[in-house]
Short mmCIF file of C-alpha atoms and ligand atoms in Angstrom, two decimals:
data_model
loop_
_atom_site.label_atom_id
_atom_site.label_comp_id
_atom_site.label_asym_id
_atom_site.label_seq_id
_atom_site.Cartn_x
_atom_site.Cartn_y
_atom_site.Cartn_z
CA MET A 22 88.89 96.27 141.27
CA SER A 23 90.58 97.22 144.49
CA ASP A 24 91.76 95.86 147.79
CA CYS A 25 90.34 95.59 151.28
CA PHE A 26 92.12 95.57 154.64
CA ILE A 27 90.43 93.54 157.37
CA LEU A 28 91.46 94.19 160.94
CA LEU A 29 90.49 91.48 163.40
CA ALA A 30 89.86 93.12 166.77
CA ALA A 31 87.24 90.85 168.32
CA GLY A 32 89.59 88.71 170.44
CA LYS A 33 89.10 88.28 174.16
CA GLY A 34 92.83 88.26 174.89
CA LYS A 35 92.75 85.47 177.48
CA ARG A 36 96.50 85.71 178.09
CA PHE A 37 96.25 89.46 178.60
CA LYS A 38 95.23 90.08 182.19
CA SER A 39 93.66 93.54 182.16
CA LYS A 40 90.18 95.05 182.58
CA THR A 41 90.50 96.80 179.23
CA LEU A 42 90.50 94.48 176.24
CA LYS A 43 93.96 94.23 174.76
CA GLN A 44 93.06 95.76 171.39
CA PHE A 45 91.74 98.90 173.09
CA ILE A 46 94.50 99.42 175.59
CA LYS A 47 96.50 102.60 175.13
CA TYR A 48 99.76 101.81 173.37
CA LYS A 49 102.18 104.48 172.17
CA ASN A 50 99.63 107.22 172.82
CA LYS A 51 96.62 105.65 171.10
CA PRO A 52 94.42 102.55 171.31
CA LEU A 53 96.38 99.51 170.16
CA PHE A 54 94.09 98.73 167.19
CA MET A 55 94.35 102.30 165.83
CA HIS A 56 97.99 101.80 164.86
CA SER A 57 97.02 99.26 162.21
CA ILE A 58 94.11 101.36 160.95
CA ASP A 59 96.25 104.48 160.64
CA LYS A 60 98.90 102.59 158.68
CA ALA A 61 96.33 101.01 156.37
CA ILE A 62 94.87 104.46 155.64
CA LYS A 63 98.26 106.05 155.17
CA SER A 64 99.42 103.35 152.75
CA ASN A 65 96.70 104.39 150.27
CA LEU A 66 96.44 100.77 149.17
CA PHE A 67 92.88 100.09 150.30
CA LYS A 68 89.42 101.10 149.26
CA TYR A 69 87.88 99.73 152.45
CA ILE A 70 89.19 99.12 155.91
CA MET A 71 86.99 96.68 157.81
CA VAL A 72 87.23 96.52 161.57
CA VAL A 73 85.79 93.37 163.11
CA THR A 74 85.02 93.90 166.78
CA ASN A 75 82.50 93.01 169.45
CA ASN A 76 82.88 96.39 171.13
CA LYS A 77 81.20 99.65 170.32
CA ILE A 78 83.64 101.93 168.57
CA LYS A 79 83.12 105.00 166.43
CA LEU A 80 85.58 106.04 163.77
CA LYS A 81 85.18 109.01 161.48
CA ASN A 82 86.52 107.95 158.11
CA LYS A 83 84.55 107.07 155.01
CA LYS A 84 86.87 104.19 154.22
CA ILE A 85 86.22 102.42 157.52
CA LYS A 86 83.44 99.89 158.04
CA ILE A 87 82.85 98.33 161.44
CA ILE A 88 81.18 94.93 161.81
CA LYS A 89 80.55 92.51 164.65
CA GLY A 90 82.91 89.57 165.04
CA GLY A 91 82.51 85.93 165.97
CA ASN A 92 83.65 83.91 168.98
CA GLU A 93 86.78 82.63 167.34
CA ARG A 94 89.24 84.39 165.12
CA TYR A 95 88.43 82.30 162.06
CA GLN A 96 84.72 83.10 162.51
CA SER A 97 85.43 86.84 162.62
CA SER A 98 87.46 86.51 159.46
CA GLN A 99 84.64 84.49 157.83
CA LYS A 100 82.10 87.17 158.75
CA ALA A 101 84.20 89.93 157.24
CA LEU A 102 84.74 88.01 154.00
CA GLU A 103 81.02 87.24 153.81
CA TYR A 104 80.23 90.94 154.33
CA ILE A 105 82.38 92.08 151.41
CA LYS A 106 81.71 89.17 149.03
CA ASN A 107 79.76 91.32 146.56
CA ASN A 108 82.21 94.22 146.54
CA ASN A 109 84.40 92.83 143.79
CA PHE A 110 87.62 93.19 145.72
CA LYS A 111 90.63 91.73 143.98
CA ASN A 112 92.70 91.17 147.08
CA VAL A 113 92.14 91.12 150.79
CA PHE A 114 94.68 91.71 153.58
CA ILE A 115 93.90 90.17 156.97
CA HIS A 116 95.59 91.51 160.05
CA ASP A 117 95.46 90.96 163.82
CA ALA A 118 94.98 94.10 165.91
CA ALA A 119 97.56 92.75 168.38
CA ARG A 120 100.36 93.46 165.89
CA PRO A 121 100.64 97.27 165.81
CA ASN A 122 104.26 97.53 164.70
CA PHE A 123 104.39 96.41 161.06
CA SER A 124 105.55 98.96 158.50
CA ILE A 125 103.73 100.45 155.52
CA ASN A 126 106.64 99.13 153.51
CA LEU A 127 105.65 95.58 154.46
CA LEU A 128 102.14 96.24 153.10
CA LYS A 129 103.64 97.42 149.82
CA LYS A 130 105.94 94.40 149.60
CA LEU A 131 103.04 92.01 150.20
CA LYS A 132 100.96 93.72 147.55
CA LYS A 133 103.79 93.41 145.01
CA HIS A 134 104.00 89.67 145.51
CA LEU A 135 100.25 89.31 145.08
CA ILE A 136 100.65 90.02 141.37
CA LYS A 137 102.00 86.50 140.82
CA ASN A 138 100.57 84.69 143.85
CA LYS A 139 97.21 83.97 145.40
CA ALA A 140 98.50 83.97 148.97
CA VAL A 141 101.41 85.96 150.41
CA VAL A 142 102.39 85.54 154.04
CA PRO A 143 105.22 87.18 156.01
CA TYR A 144 107.38 85.12 158.35
CA ILE A 145 110.46 85.38 160.51
CA ASN A 146 112.89 82.68 161.59
CA THR A 147 113.68 81.80 165.17
CA ASP A 148 116.98 81.94 167.05
CA ASN A 149 115.85 79.22 169.44
CA SER A 150 116.64 75.55 168.94
CA THR A 151 113.34 74.03 168.03
CA LYS A 152 111.66 70.70 168.85
CA TYR A 153 108.32 69.33 167.86
CA ALA A 154 106.22 67.10 170.13
CA ASN A 155 104.07 64.66 168.20
CA LYS A 156 102.15 62.15 170.35
CA ASN A 157 104.84 60.61 172.56
CA LYS A 158 107.76 61.49 170.43
CA ILE A 159 109.71 64.71 170.45
CA ILE A 160 111.80 65.43 167.40
CA ASN A 161 114.40 68.06 166.54
CA LEU A 162 113.52 70.62 163.91
CA LYS A 163 116.08 72.46 161.81
CA ARG A 164 115.51 75.99 162.93
CA GLU A 165 116.24 77.44 159.47
CA GLY A 166 113.19 75.52 158.31
CA VAL A 167 110.89 76.86 161.01
CA LEU A 168 108.72 79.72 159.80
CA LEU A 169 107.00 81.87 162.41
CA THR A 170 104.18 83.43 160.43
CA GLN A 171 102.94 86.96 161.00
CA THR A 172 100.12 89.14 159.78
CA PRO A 173 99.13 91.04 157.62
CA GLN A 174 98.57 88.04 155.35
CA CYS A 175 97.14 88.75 151.95
CA PHE A 176 95.16 86.76 149.45
CA ASP A 177 93.33 86.75 146.21
CA PHE A 178 89.83 87.41 147.53
CA LYS A 179 88.00 84.63 145.69
CA SER A 180 90.52 81.94 146.64
CA LEU A 181 90.38 82.86 150.32
CA TYR A 182 86.61 83.29 150.35
CA ASN A 183 86.03 79.82 148.90
CA LEU A 184 88.35 78.15 151.40
CA SER A 185 87.01 80.11 154.36
CA LYS A 186 83.31 79.65 153.57
CA ASN A 187 83.39 75.91 154.19
CA ASN A 188 85.89 75.88 157.02
CA LYS A 189 84.74 74.72 160.43
CA SER A 190 88.08 73.92 162.02
CA LEU A 191 89.85 76.16 164.44
CA VAL A 192 92.63 77.68 162.35
CA THR A 193 94.75 80.39 163.93
CA ASP A 194 95.46 82.20 160.68
CA GLU A 195 94.45 82.18 157.03
CA ALA A 196 97.80 80.68 156.01
CA SER A 197 96.79 77.50 157.90
CA LEU A 198 93.62 77.38 155.84
CA PHE A 199 95.62 77.44 152.63
CA LEU A 200 98.07 74.80 153.90
CA ASN A 201 95.27 72.52 155.12
CA ASN A 202 93.87 72.61 151.62
CA ASN A 203 97.23 72.06 149.93
CA GLU A 204 97.13 75.51 148.32
CA LYS A 205 100.34 77.31 147.48
CA ILE A 206 101.57 80.20 149.61
CA LYS A 207 104.36 82.63 148.81
CA PHE A 208 106.23 83.20 152.06
CA ILE A 209 108.20 86.44 152.28
CA LYS A 210 110.49 87.84 154.98
CA GLY A 211 108.43 89.62 157.63
CA GLU A 212 109.68 92.09 160.23
CA GLU A 213 111.33 91.38 163.58
CA LYS A 214 109.58 94.40 165.11
CA ASN A 215 106.16 93.11 164.01
CA THR A 216 105.68 91.18 167.23
CA LYS A 217 102.37 90.22 168.75
CA ILE A 218 101.30 91.96 171.95
CA THR A 219 100.11 89.02 174.04
CA LYS A 220 100.90 89.76 177.66
CA ILE A 221 100.85 92.94 179.75
CA SER A 222 104.63 92.60 180.08
CA ASP A 223 104.92 93.04 176.29
CA LEU A 224 103.74 96.61 176.82
CA ASN A 225 106.35 97.27 179.45
CA ASN A 226 109.15 96.31 177.11
CA ILE A 227 108.83 99.57 175.22
CA GLN A 228 111.41 102.19 176.02
CA VAL A 229 109.99 105.71 176.02
CA ASN A 230 111.91 108.97 176.09
CA THR A 231 110.19 112.30 176.59
CA PHE A 232 111.37 115.56 175.02
CA TYR A 233 110.18 119.16 175.21
CA GLY A 234 110.30 121.96 172.68
CA ILE A 235 109.52 125.67 172.80
CA GLY A 236 108.53 127.99 169.97
CA PHE A 237 107.94 131.73 169.57
CA ASP A 238 106.75 133.83 166.65
CA ILE A 239 105.64 137.39 165.95
CA HIS A 240 104.26 139.00 162.79
CA LYS A 241 103.29 142.54 161.95
CA LEU A 242 99.63 143.31 161.28
CA ILE A 243 98.95 145.04 157.97
CA LYS A 244 95.81 146.19 156.16
CA ASN A 245 94.40 144.33 153.15
CA LYS A 246 95.56 140.92 154.29
CA LYS A 247 93.52 138.05 155.68
CA LEU A 248 94.21 136.97 159.24
CA TYR A 249 94.97 133.28 159.75
CA LEU A 250 95.32 131.79 163.21
CA GLY A 251 95.78 128.07 163.83
CA GLY A 252 94.77 127.36 160.23
CA ASN A 253 91.51 129.37 160.43
CA LYS A 254 90.54 132.55 158.65
CA ILE A 255 89.52 135.00 161.41
CA PRO A 256 87.56 138.18 160.64
CA PHE A 257 89.75 141.14 161.63
CA HIS A 258 90.75 144.62 160.44
CA SER A 259 94.20 143.44 159.39
CA GLY A 260 96.19 140.33 158.57
CA LEU A 261 99.68 139.12 159.44
CA LYS A 262 102.51 140.13 157.14
CA GLY A 263 104.96 137.44 156.15
CA HIS A 264 106.49 135.33 153.42
CA SER A 265 103.73 132.82 154.18
CA ASP A 266 100.24 133.50 155.53
CA GLY A 267 101.86 134.65 158.80
CA ASP A 268 100.01 132.18 161.01
CA VAL A 269 101.87 132.79 164.28
CA ILE A 270 100.18 129.92 166.10
CA ILE A 271 101.21 127.28 163.56
CA HIS A 272 104.70 128.77 163.19
CA SER A 273 105.36 128.67 166.92
CA ILE A 274 104.06 125.09 167.08
CA ILE A 275 106.35 124.09 164.20
CA ASP A 276 109.35 125.56 166.03
CA ALA A 277 108.34 123.79 169.25
CA LEU A 278 108.00 120.43 167.43
CA LEU A 279 111.34 120.90 165.68
CA GLY A 280 112.90 121.93 168.98
CA ALA A 281 111.70 118.79 170.74
CA GLN A 282 113.35 116.73 168.00
CA ARG A 283 116.57 118.74 167.93
CA LYS A 284 115.92 119.72 164.32
CA LYS A 285 116.85 123.42 164.25
CA ASP A 286 114.04 125.83 163.32
CA ILE A 287 111.33 126.76 160.85
CA GLY A 288 113.65 129.07 158.90
CA SER A 289 116.03 126.23 158.07
CA LEU A 290 113.15 124.23 156.58
CA TYR A 291 111.35 127.09 154.87
CA PRO A 292 113.86 129.81 154.06
CA SER A 293 112.10 133.13 153.39
CA ASN A 294 114.35 133.82 150.40
CA LYS A 295 112.96 130.79 148.55
CA ASN A 296 110.25 131.73 146.07
CA LYS A 297 108.56 128.36 146.21
CA PHE A 298 107.43 129.06 149.77
CA LYS A 299 105.99 132.48 148.93
CA ASN A 300 102.40 132.80 150.20
CA ILE A 301 102.45 129.18 151.38
CA ARG A 302 99.61 128.33 153.76
CA SER A 303 100.90 127.34 157.17
CA PRO A 304 98.98 124.02 157.44
CA LYS A 305 101.04 122.94 154.42
CA MET A 306 104.21 123.76 156.31
CA LEU A 307 103.03 121.79 159.35
CA SER A 308 101.90 118.65 157.53
CA PRO A 309 105.35 117.19 156.59
CA ILE A 310 106.55 117.82 160.14
CA ILE A 311 103.66 115.76 161.54
CA SER A 312 104.33 112.91 159.07
CA ASP A 313 108.00 112.99 159.95
CA LEU A 314 107.15 112.83 163.66
CA GLU A 315 104.95 109.77 163.17
CA ASN A 316 107.51 108.07 160.92
CA ASN A 317 110.10 108.55 163.67
CA ASN A 318 107.88 106.81 166.21
CA CYS A 319 107.19 110.05 168.08
CA TYR A 320 103.86 111.08 169.57
CA ILE A 321 102.67 114.41 170.92
CA ASN A 322 101.72 114.31 174.60
CA ASN A 323 100.42 117.87 174.90
CA ILE A 324 100.71 121.37 173.51
CA ASP A 325 100.25 124.59 175.45
CA ILE A 326 99.89 127.81 173.48
CA ASN A 327 99.98 131.50 174.51
CA LEU A 328 98.48 133.76 171.87
CA ILE A 329 99.60 137.28 172.67
CA CYS A 330 97.37 140.00 171.23
CA GLU A 331 95.02 142.77 172.27
CA ARG A 332 92.39 141.52 169.84
CA PRO A 333 90.81 139.35 168.41
CA LYS A 334 89.42 137.87 171.60
CA VAL A 335 90.82 134.36 171.96
CA SER A 336 87.80 133.11 173.89
CA LYS A 337 85.63 133.68 170.82
CA TYR A 338 87.77 131.49 168.55
CA ARG A 339 89.30 129.06 171.02
CA ASN A 340 87.20 126.02 170.06
CA LYS A 341 87.53 126.68 166.37
CA ILE A 342 91.33 126.98 166.59
CA ILE A 343 91.72 123.92 168.82
CA ASN A 344 89.51 121.87 166.48
CA SER A 345 91.52 122.77 163.44
CA LEU A 346 94.86 122.21 165.19
CA SER A 347 93.69 118.81 166.35
CA GLN A 348 92.82 117.87 162.76
CA LEU A 349 96.01 119.27 161.29
CA MET A 350 98.13 117.38 163.78
CA ASN A 351 96.03 114.24 163.97
CA ILE A 352 95.81 114.50 167.78
CA ASN A 353 93.06 114.60 170.34
CA LYS A 354 91.58 118.01 171.17
CA ASN A 355 91.98 117.48 174.87
CA ILE A 356 95.79 117.56 174.70
CA ILE A 357 95.78 121.07 173.22
CA ASN A 358 95.47 124.16 175.41
CA LEU A 359 95.16 127.69 174.06
CA LYS A 360 95.51 130.75 176.30
CA GLY A 361 94.88 134.35 175.33
CA LYS A 362 97.17 137.01 176.74
CA THR A 363 96.75 140.75 176.29
CA VAL A 364 99.57 143.23 176.95
CA GLU A 365 97.67 146.04 178.69
CA LYS A 366 97.62 148.02 175.41
CA LEU A 367 101.43 148.37 175.61
CA GLY A 368 103.77 148.57 172.64
CA LEU A 369 103.27 147.25 169.11
CA ILE A 370 101.07 144.38 170.17
CA GLY A 371 98.99 146.60 172.45
CA LYS A 372 98.31 148.99 169.57
CA GLU A 373 97.17 146.08 167.37
CA ASN A 374 100.17 146.39 165.07
CA ALA A 375 101.42 142.86 165.70
CA ILE A 376 100.43 139.44 167.08
CA ALA A 377 102.81 137.07 168.82
CA CYS A 378 102.54 133.49 169.95
CA GLU A 379 104.53 131.05 172.05
CA SER A 380 104.04 127.31 172.30
CA ILE A 381 105.49 124.49 174.28
CA VAL A 382 105.13 120.82 173.36
CA SER A 383 105.99 117.52 174.95
CA ILE A 384 106.62 114.50 172.74
CA SER A 385 107.37 110.87 173.50
CA LYS A 386 109.68 108.81 171.40
CA TYR A 387 109.13 105.07 171.51
CA GLU A 388 112.29 103.08 170.80
ZN1 ZN B 29 106.02 133.22 161.38
#
């Protein structure tokens, strides 16, 4: 038994006046709906991630299934539940693509409460004085009693499936379905930052700061060692000497990323006198830095790299290196540039006794 995350991304976004559908608009450096998918994957809580959309999208991940949605939100949700009804999922999380800012911690909290409940829904309170208009009468509501519900909302699969299957009324979330049928819901505190992107102006409310970082590295070439560049093994007469695998490209990128975040340098993270880092592969050194970047709401805008060597010829390995860097950093290939620079056979580098690399990165931090 396992859980499924359903992302509803079939909405038409009538209040969002833009040619691009809201869920596909670029938000914090990637399409809006991708934020939810990335968090669902990263949480490791789900066997399947279902994306319900009426647009053609392609996503390379075995966990992701894409299906066509309905006209209304509740119909899209119905379709997804119908699609997975024979998969024996214990629980299902349903989320609106328009809420990209929830935390993985919220997913974990919801899951914990599912042990004792069949429906768990996050909410926040309001600071506004609240009234309710019912026919011709307007009444005051106690604002402490007003729950503004959010998504992800999560449910015991069977309970939700049975309620949803027969529903024909226009409910705006699954919590309404449970309430309409007098079923119990466990409400838990949601997150203030987990707001819904509804209007174009919601996008403009984000404050972005841009930072730059520079990195340089050089390693000596020695015989009987494999050469690694940008995470790839490259056939060559020598390899780079170092405490690690000597990957100058990755090391200079790490220093550039740390520089942009004002976090000192690679040596302070991976001291060369520490045995546990001996022979460490450089992608392993890069990985926690990328996670840290994402956790701090930072995104890479572009990277420009100068690989300084007489040989190997950069043009021969450019695509391979860019592909692997893009995978290691979880970024698009087209924001990485790699230049080869020879030194007219001068000095250590010119005599193929060393390879150097310099990188510059730009990152955006979203507040
Ligand atoms: Zn190095």
